[in-house]
Amino acid sequence: MTDATDTVVTQQLPGAEHWQQLYRYLHEHPELSGAEHETARLVAEELRALPGWEVTERVGGTGVVGVLSNGPGPVIWLRADMDALPVQELTQLEYASRTPGVMHACGHDVHVTALLGTCADLTANPVPGTVVALFQPAEETGAGAQGMIDDGLLDRFPHPRIVLGQHVSPAPAGLVTTKSGPLMAASDSVRVTFNGLGGHASQPQTAVDPLLMAASYVVKLQHLAARQTATANSPVLTAGALHAGTRPNIIADTSEVLLSLRTFSAGVRKRMMAGIERMAQAEAAALGAPQDPKVEFFDPFPVTVNTPGDTERVMATLTAAHLPVMPMSNPITGSEDFGLFGTAAGCPSVFWHIGGIDPAGFTPEDQAHMLEEGALPHDRPSNHSPYFAPDPAVALPTAITTMVTAARSELTRD
């Protein structure tokens, strides 16, 4: 990897100012999963303004698909996700979200703008073959890719030879990180509801406290990942929320724990899910709950797997184009539904992460950490943080250049 200060893509892209303005608009107007109506409308409008693109809206809900056919040649799919998160933005940017409690905290606004910029480049400088641009809704809930597939994506549009996708990260702009094989974890959300017996806080002996069950349960769950399912790529289990009660002097009837489970193999996933249920049952029994707890698993994501061989070829192409590529030694515990497209189509898929932060903010120590540990520094806002703020001046040139380079290479490959 070259020095971080050398990784900014300085190429002047056609329509650069337009993409900056478009990004700011999208960032100011985020929309939650499945409700990306204005984003989808804008995407369709932008695509229709480009000569040669056939545009289909409402694919899998709010999804948009654009097709550019330039005669015989390969068919490639390029994907960007569109949804935002239920996060209150705290960046204080002049173009911060105008929608209370909703924010593009994962950088999907970068993805949408970059894919539109890629489409514009491929229109202005055509290559034989067919490009299918997928603007996907509801990635954050894990429902969007499957929703588009279930809506006849493979029957309605040209079948791909390969699917390409990318995701912005809090790394120096210009840097590309990925690996062959398992890249990102499978994910399951879990809701555990404990049933107790409400009462007065002054007489806890007359009640069965579900809040106490939930609190004890959350602490004990850490043993499940650390001691009972340790593997080379260990699972991650995080408690994201605990809800119970309404007043200091009232013992509640029920409590709810929300968990996020990340795994890299079907066997470990099965053991973790069984352990989550077993420990909930044991906690309820230990405190004398009047009813068994209810354990629900929802919003599943599959493991994201980069196809060996194809991944190395795409990364070699980016390296030859003087884009710094940092191979990852370990998969990421974050999750994506991108891989469902390649699986459904029975074709290779390659996904990578691109830096979106001004390299001037990275010290030599940061760079050493990235090289030695294959990981990003921990002292800066990351995806899903209310402070996460890719710098569009460097993130968009990085994202557009990377996707254009990969797409052109795959279209011209024998």
mmCIF file of N, CA and C in Angstrom, residues 26 31 34-50 53-68 77-83 111-112 115-116 119 131-138 144-145 147-149 151 153 156-157 341:
data_model
loop_
_atom_site.group_PDB
_atom_site.id
_atom_site.type_symbol
_atom_site.label_atom_id
_atom_site.label_comp_id
_atom_site.label_asym_id
_atom_site.label_seq_id
_atom_site.Cartn_x
_atom_site.Cartn_y
_atom_site.Cartn_z
ATOM 1 N N LEU A 26 -29.005 13.953 -1.489
ATOM 2 C CA LEU A 26 -29.350 12.642 -0.934
ATOM 3 C C LEU A 26 -29.052 12.580 0.555
ATOM 4 N N GLU A 31 -33.921 8.291 3.497
ATOM 5 C CA GLU A 31 -35.184 7.561 3.619
ATOM 6 C C GLU A 31 -34.907 6.162 4.150
ATOM 7 N N GLY A 34 -37.185 0.439 2.566
ATOM 8 C CA GLY A 34 -38.494 0.193 1.989
ATOM 9 C C GLY A 34 -39.294 1.442 1.694
ATOM 10 N N ALA A 35 -38.773 2.594 2.105
ATOM 11 C CA ALA A 35 -39.492 3.857 1.882
ATOM 12 C C ALA A 35 -38.637 4.828 1.067
ATOM 13 N N GLU A 36 -37.807 4.299 0.188
ATOM 14 C CA GLU A 36 -36.864 5.149 -0.561
ATOM 15 C C GLU A 36 -37.532 5.755 -1.801
ATOM 16 N N HIS A 37 -38.685 6.337 -1.632
ATOM 17 C CA HIS A 37 -39.490 6.805 -2.765
ATOM 18 C C HIS A 37 -38.842 7.979 -3.496
ATOM 19 N N GLU A 38 -38.413 9.000 -2.766
ATOM 20 C CA GLU A 38 -37.799 10.159 -3.399
ATOM 21 C C GLU A 38 -36.435 9.804 -3.979
ATOM 22 N N THR A 39 -35.687 8.969 -3.263
ATOM 23 C CA THR A 39 -34.388 8.528 -3.769
ATOM 24 C C THR A 39 -34.571 7.769 -5.077
ATOM 25 N N ALA A 40 -35.534 6.853 -5.108
ATOM 26 C CA ALA A 40 -35.788 6.073 -6.320
ATOM 27 C C ALA A 40 -36.236 6.963 -7.475
ATOM 28 N N ARG A 41 -37.081 7.938 -7.167
ATOM 29 C CA ARG A 41 -37.536 8.854 -8.213
ATOM 30 C C ARG A 41 -36.368 9.612 -8.808
ATOM 31 N N LEU A 42 -35.481 10.087 -7.941
ATOM 32 C CA LEU A 42 -34.328 10.847 -8.397
ATOM 33 C C LEU A 42 -33.401 9.967 -9.226
ATOM 34 N N VAL A 43 -33.170 8.727 -8.777
ATOM 35 C CA VAL A 43 -32.315 7.796 -9.513
ATOM 36 C C VAL A 43 -32.873 7.559 -10.911
ATOM 37 N N ALA A 44 -34.170 7.290 -11.000
ATOM 38 C CA ALA A 44 -34.791 7.040 -12.297
ATOM 39 C C ALA A 44 -34.676 8.263 -13.209
ATOM 40 N N GLU A 45 -34.849 9.437 -12.637
ATOM 41 C CA GLU A 45 -34.742 10.674 -13.403
ATOM 42 C C GLU A 45 -33.329 10.861 -13.946
ATOM 43 N N GLU A 46 -32.336 10.595 -13.115
ATOM 44 C CA GLU A 46 -30.938 10.726 -13.539
ATOM 45 C C GLU A 46 -30.612 9.734 -14.651
ATOM 46 N N LEU A 47 -31.073 8.489 -14.522
ATOM 47 C CA LEU A 47 -30.784 7.481 -15.535
ATOM 48 C C LEU A 47 -31.459 7.819 -16.859
ATOM 49 N N ARG A 48 -32.686 8.291 -16.787
ATOM 50 C CA ARG A 48 -33.411 8.615 -18.025
ATOM 51 C C ARG A 48 -32.788 9.801 -18.757
ATOM 52 N N ALA A 49 -32.041 10.610 -18.050
ATOM 53 C CA ALA A 49 -31.360 11.737 -18.683
ATOM 54 C C ALA A 49 -30.116 11.295 -19.442
ATOM 55 N N LEU A 50 -29.702 10.031 -19.260
ATOM 56 C CA LEU A 50 -28.531 9.493 -19.948
ATOM 57 C C LEU A 50 -28.986 8.742 -21.193
ATOM 58 N N TRP A 53 -30.231 4.413 -21.825
ATOM 59 C CA TRP A 53 -30.600 3.616 -20.659
ATOM 60 C C TRP A 53 -32.101 3.317 -20.652
ATOM 61 N N GLU A 54 -32.440 2.044 -20.455
ATOM 62 C CA GLU A 54 -33.819 1.626 -20.235
ATOM 63 C C GLU A 54 -34.024 1.507 -18.727
ATOM 64 N N VAL A 55 -35.031 2.163 -18.208
ATOM 65 C CA VAL A 55 -35.209 2.284 -16.767
ATOM 66 C C VAL A 55 -36.509 1.627 -16.331
ATOM 67 N N THR A 56 -36.413 0.796 -15.299
ATOM 68 C CA THR A 56 -37.588 0.146 -14.719
ATOM 69 C C THR A 56 -37.652 0.491 -13.241
ATOM 70 N N GLU A 57 -38.770 1.015 -12.811
ATOM 71 C CA GLU A 57 -38.949 1.371 -11.400
ATOM 72 C C GLU A 57 -39.783 0.327 -10.673
ATOM 73 N N ARG A 58 -39.816 0.464 -9.347
ATOM 74 C CA ARG A 58 -40.618 -0.377 -8.457
ATOM 75 C C ARG A 58 -40.297 -1.862 -8.606
ATOM 76 N N VAL A 59 -39.020 -2.170 -8.681
ATOM 77 C CA VAL A 59 -38.581 -3.566 -8.712
ATOM 78 C C VAL A 59 -38.299 -3.999 -7.271
ATOM 79 N N GLY A 60 -39.075 -4.935 -6.781
ATOM 80 C CA GLY A 60 -38.903 -5.349 -5.390
ATOM 81 C C GLY A 60 -39.280 -4.252 -4.418
ATOM 82 N N GLY A 61 -40.275 -3.452 -4.765
ATOM 83 C CA GLY A 61 -40.695 -2.338 -3.914
ATOM 84 C C GLY A 61 -40.254 -1.029 -4.525
ATOM 85 N N THR A 62 -39.199 -0.437 -3.978
ATOM 86 C CA THR A 62 -38.725 0.848 -4.480
ATOM 87 C C THR A 62 -37.452 0.721 -5.305
ATOM 88 N N GLY A 63 -37.062 -0.497 -5.672
ATOM 89 C CA GLY A 63 -35.841 -0.688 -6.439
ATOM 90 C C GLY A 63 -35.939 -0.125 -7.839
ATOM 91 N N VAL A 64 -34.795 0.302 -8.374
ATOM 92 C CA VAL A 64 -34.707 0.833 -9.739
ATOM 93 C C VAL A 64 -33.631 0.039 -10.477
ATOM 94 N N VAL A 65 -33.941 -0.354 -11.712
ATOM 95 C CA VAL A 65 -32.986 -1.078 -12.540
ATOM 96 C C VAL A 65 -32.809 -0.323 -13.857
ATOM 97 N N GLY A 66 -31.551 -0.049 -14.193
ATOM 98 C CA GLY A 66 -31.224 0.573 -15.465
ATOM 99 C C GLY A 66 -30.418 -0.388 -16.320
ATOM 100 N N VAL A 67 -30.722 -0.436 -17.620
ATOM 101 C CA VAL A 67 -30.021 -1.331 -18.537
ATOM 102 C C VAL A 67 -29.466 -0.516 -19.701
ATOM 103 N N LEU A 68 -28.160 -0.658 -19.931
ATOM 104 C CA LEU A 68 -27.485 -0.011 -21.055
ATOM 105 C C LEU A 68 -26.923 -1.107 -21.954
ATOM 106 N N TRP A 77 -23.594 -6.866 -13.801
ATOM 107 C CA TRP A 77 -24.488 -6.163 -12.894
ATOM 108 C C TRP A 77 -23.653 -5.325 -11.930
ATOM 109 N N LEU A 78 -24.072 -4.086 -11.729
ATOM 110 C CA LEU A 78 -23.432 -3.179 -10.772
ATOM 111 C C LEU A 78 -24.491 -2.786 -9.747
ATOM 112 N N ARG A 79 -24.171 -2.886 -8.469
ATOM 113 C CA ARG A 79 -25.198 -2.675 -7.431
ATOM 114 C C ARG A 79 -24.850 -1.560 -6.466
ATOM 115 N N ALA A 80 -25.863 -0.769 -6.101
ATOM 116 C CA ALA A 80 -25.758 0.229 -5.030
ATOM 117 C C ALA A 80 -27.009 0.128 -4.170
ATOM 118 N N ASP A 81 -26.859 0.253 -2.861
ATOM 119 C CA ASP A 81 -28.012 0.256 -1.955
ATOM 120 C C ASP A 81 -28.408 1.691 -1.640
ATOM 121 N N MET A 82 -29.690 1.904 -1.310
ATOM 122 C CA MET A 82 -30.227 3.269 -1.242
ATOM 123 C C MET A 82 -30.712 3.708 0.135
ATOM 124 N N ASP A 83 -30.922 2.789 1.072
ATOM 125 C CA ASP A 83 -31.634 3.144 2.304
ATOM 126 C C ASP A 83 -30.728 3.763 3.366
ATOM 127 N N HIS A 111 -22.888 5.441 -2.315
ATOM 128 C CA HIS A 111 -23.036 4.337 -3.257
ATOM 129 C C HIS A 111 -23.948 4.718 -4.421
ATOM 130 N N VAL A 112 -25.087 5.348 -4.091
ATOM 131 C CA VAL A 112 -26.036 5.735 -5.136
ATOM 132 C C VAL A 112 -25.405 6.735 -6.096
ATOM 133 N N LEU A 115 -22.673 5.115 -8.300
ATOM 134 C CA LEU A 115 -23.157 4.260 -9.389
ATOM 135 C C LEU A 115 -23.768 5.104 -10.498
ATOM 136 N N LEU A 116 -24.455 6.181 -10.150
ATOM 137 C CA LEU A 116 -24.969 7.071 -11.191
ATOM 138 C C LEU A 116 -23.817 7.707 -11.974
ATOM 139 N N CYS A 119 -22.560 5.106 -14.321
ATOM 140 C CA CYS A 119 -23.466 4.977 -15.466
ATOM 141 C C CYS A 119 -23.224 6.086 -16.486
ATOM 142 N N VAL A 131 -24.662 -3.371 -19.468
ATOM 143 C CA VAL A 131 -24.525 -3.004 -18.060
ATOM 144 C C VAL A 131 -25.923 -2.941 -17.452
ATOM 145 N N VAL A 132 -26.106 -3.640 -16.329
ATOM 146 C CA VAL A 132 -27.357 -3.566 -15.576
ATOM 147 C C VAL A 132 -27.031 -2.925 -14.235
ATOM 148 N N ALA A 133 -27.591 -1.756 -13.992
ATOM 149 C CA ALA A 133 -27.355 -1.028 -12.738
ATOM 150 C C ALA A 133 -28.515 -1.287 -11.788
ATOM 151 N N LEU A 134 -28.203 -1.871 -10.638
ATOM 152 C CA LEU A 134 -29.213 -2.206 -9.633
ATOM 153 C C LEU A 134 -29.158 -1.196 -8.497
ATOM 154 N N PHE A 135 -30.223 -0.459 -8.298
ATOM 155 C CA PHE A 135 -30.342 0.457 -7.169
ATOM 156 C C PHE A 135 -31.309 -0.202 -6.187
ATOM 157 N N GLN A 136 -30.727 -0.775 -5.148
ATOM 158 C CA GLN A 136 -31.460 -1.687 -4.267
ATOM 159 C C GLN A 136 -31.999 -1.001 -3.022
ATOM 160 N N PRO A 137 -33.241 -1.273 -2.671
ATOM 161 C CA PRO A 137 -33.781 -0.778 -1.406
ATOM 162 C C PRO A 137 -33.446 -1.724 -0.253
ATOM 163 N N ALA A 138 -33.699 -1.271 0.962
ATOM 164 C CA ALA A 138 -33.803 -2.114 2.160
ATOM 165 C C ALA A 138 -32.615 -3.043 2.389
ATOM 166 N N GLY A 144 -33.942 -6.291 0.942
ATOM 167 C CA GLY A 144 -33.968 -5.628 -0.351
ATOM 168 C C GLY A 144 -33.526 -6.468 -1.525
ATOM 169 N N ALA A 145 -32.365 -7.130 -1.410
ATOM 170 C CA ALA A 145 -31.880 -7.941 -2.521
ATOM 171 C C ALA A 145 -32.845 -9.075 -2.825
ATOM 172 N N GLY A 147 -35.977 -9.186 -2.154
ATOM 173 C CA GLY A 147 -37.203 -8.615 -2.696
ATOM 174 C C GLY A 147 -37.117 -8.368 -4.194
ATOM 175 N N MET A 148 -35.967 -7.888 -4.659
ATOM 176 C CA MET A 148 -35.788 -7.675 -6.099
ATOM 177 C C MET A 148 -35.738 -9.005 -6.840
ATOM 178 N N ILE A 149 -35.071 -9.990 -6.245
ATOM 179 C CA ILE A 149 -34.999 -11.317 -6.865
ATOM 180 C C ILE A 149 -36.396 -11.936 -6.958
ATOM 181 N N ASP A 151 -39.090 -10.463 -7.223
ATOM 182 C CA ASP A 151 -39.916 -9.711 -8.170
ATOM 183 C C ASP A 151 -39.512 -9.992 -9.614
ATOM 184 N N LEU A 153 -36.294 -10.447 -10.959
ATOM 185 C CA LEU A 153 -35.093 -9.761 -11.455
ATOM 186 C C LEU A 153 -34.391 -10.579 -12.530
ATOM 187 N N ARG A 156 -36.601 -10.765 -15.806
ATOM 188 C CA ARG A 156 -36.952 -9.509 -16.465
ATOM 189 C C ARG A 156 -35.767 -8.774 -17.071
ATOM 190 N N PHE A 157 -34.537 -9.137 -16.640
ATOM 191 C CA PHE A 157 -33.365 -8.385 -17.079
ATOM 192 C C PHE A 157 -32.260 -9.338 -17.524
ATOM 193 N N PHE A 341 -27.423 -11.709 -4.939
ATOM 194 C CA PHE A 341 -27.566 -11.527 -6.381
ATOM 195 C C PHE A 341 -26.754 -12.567 -7.142
#
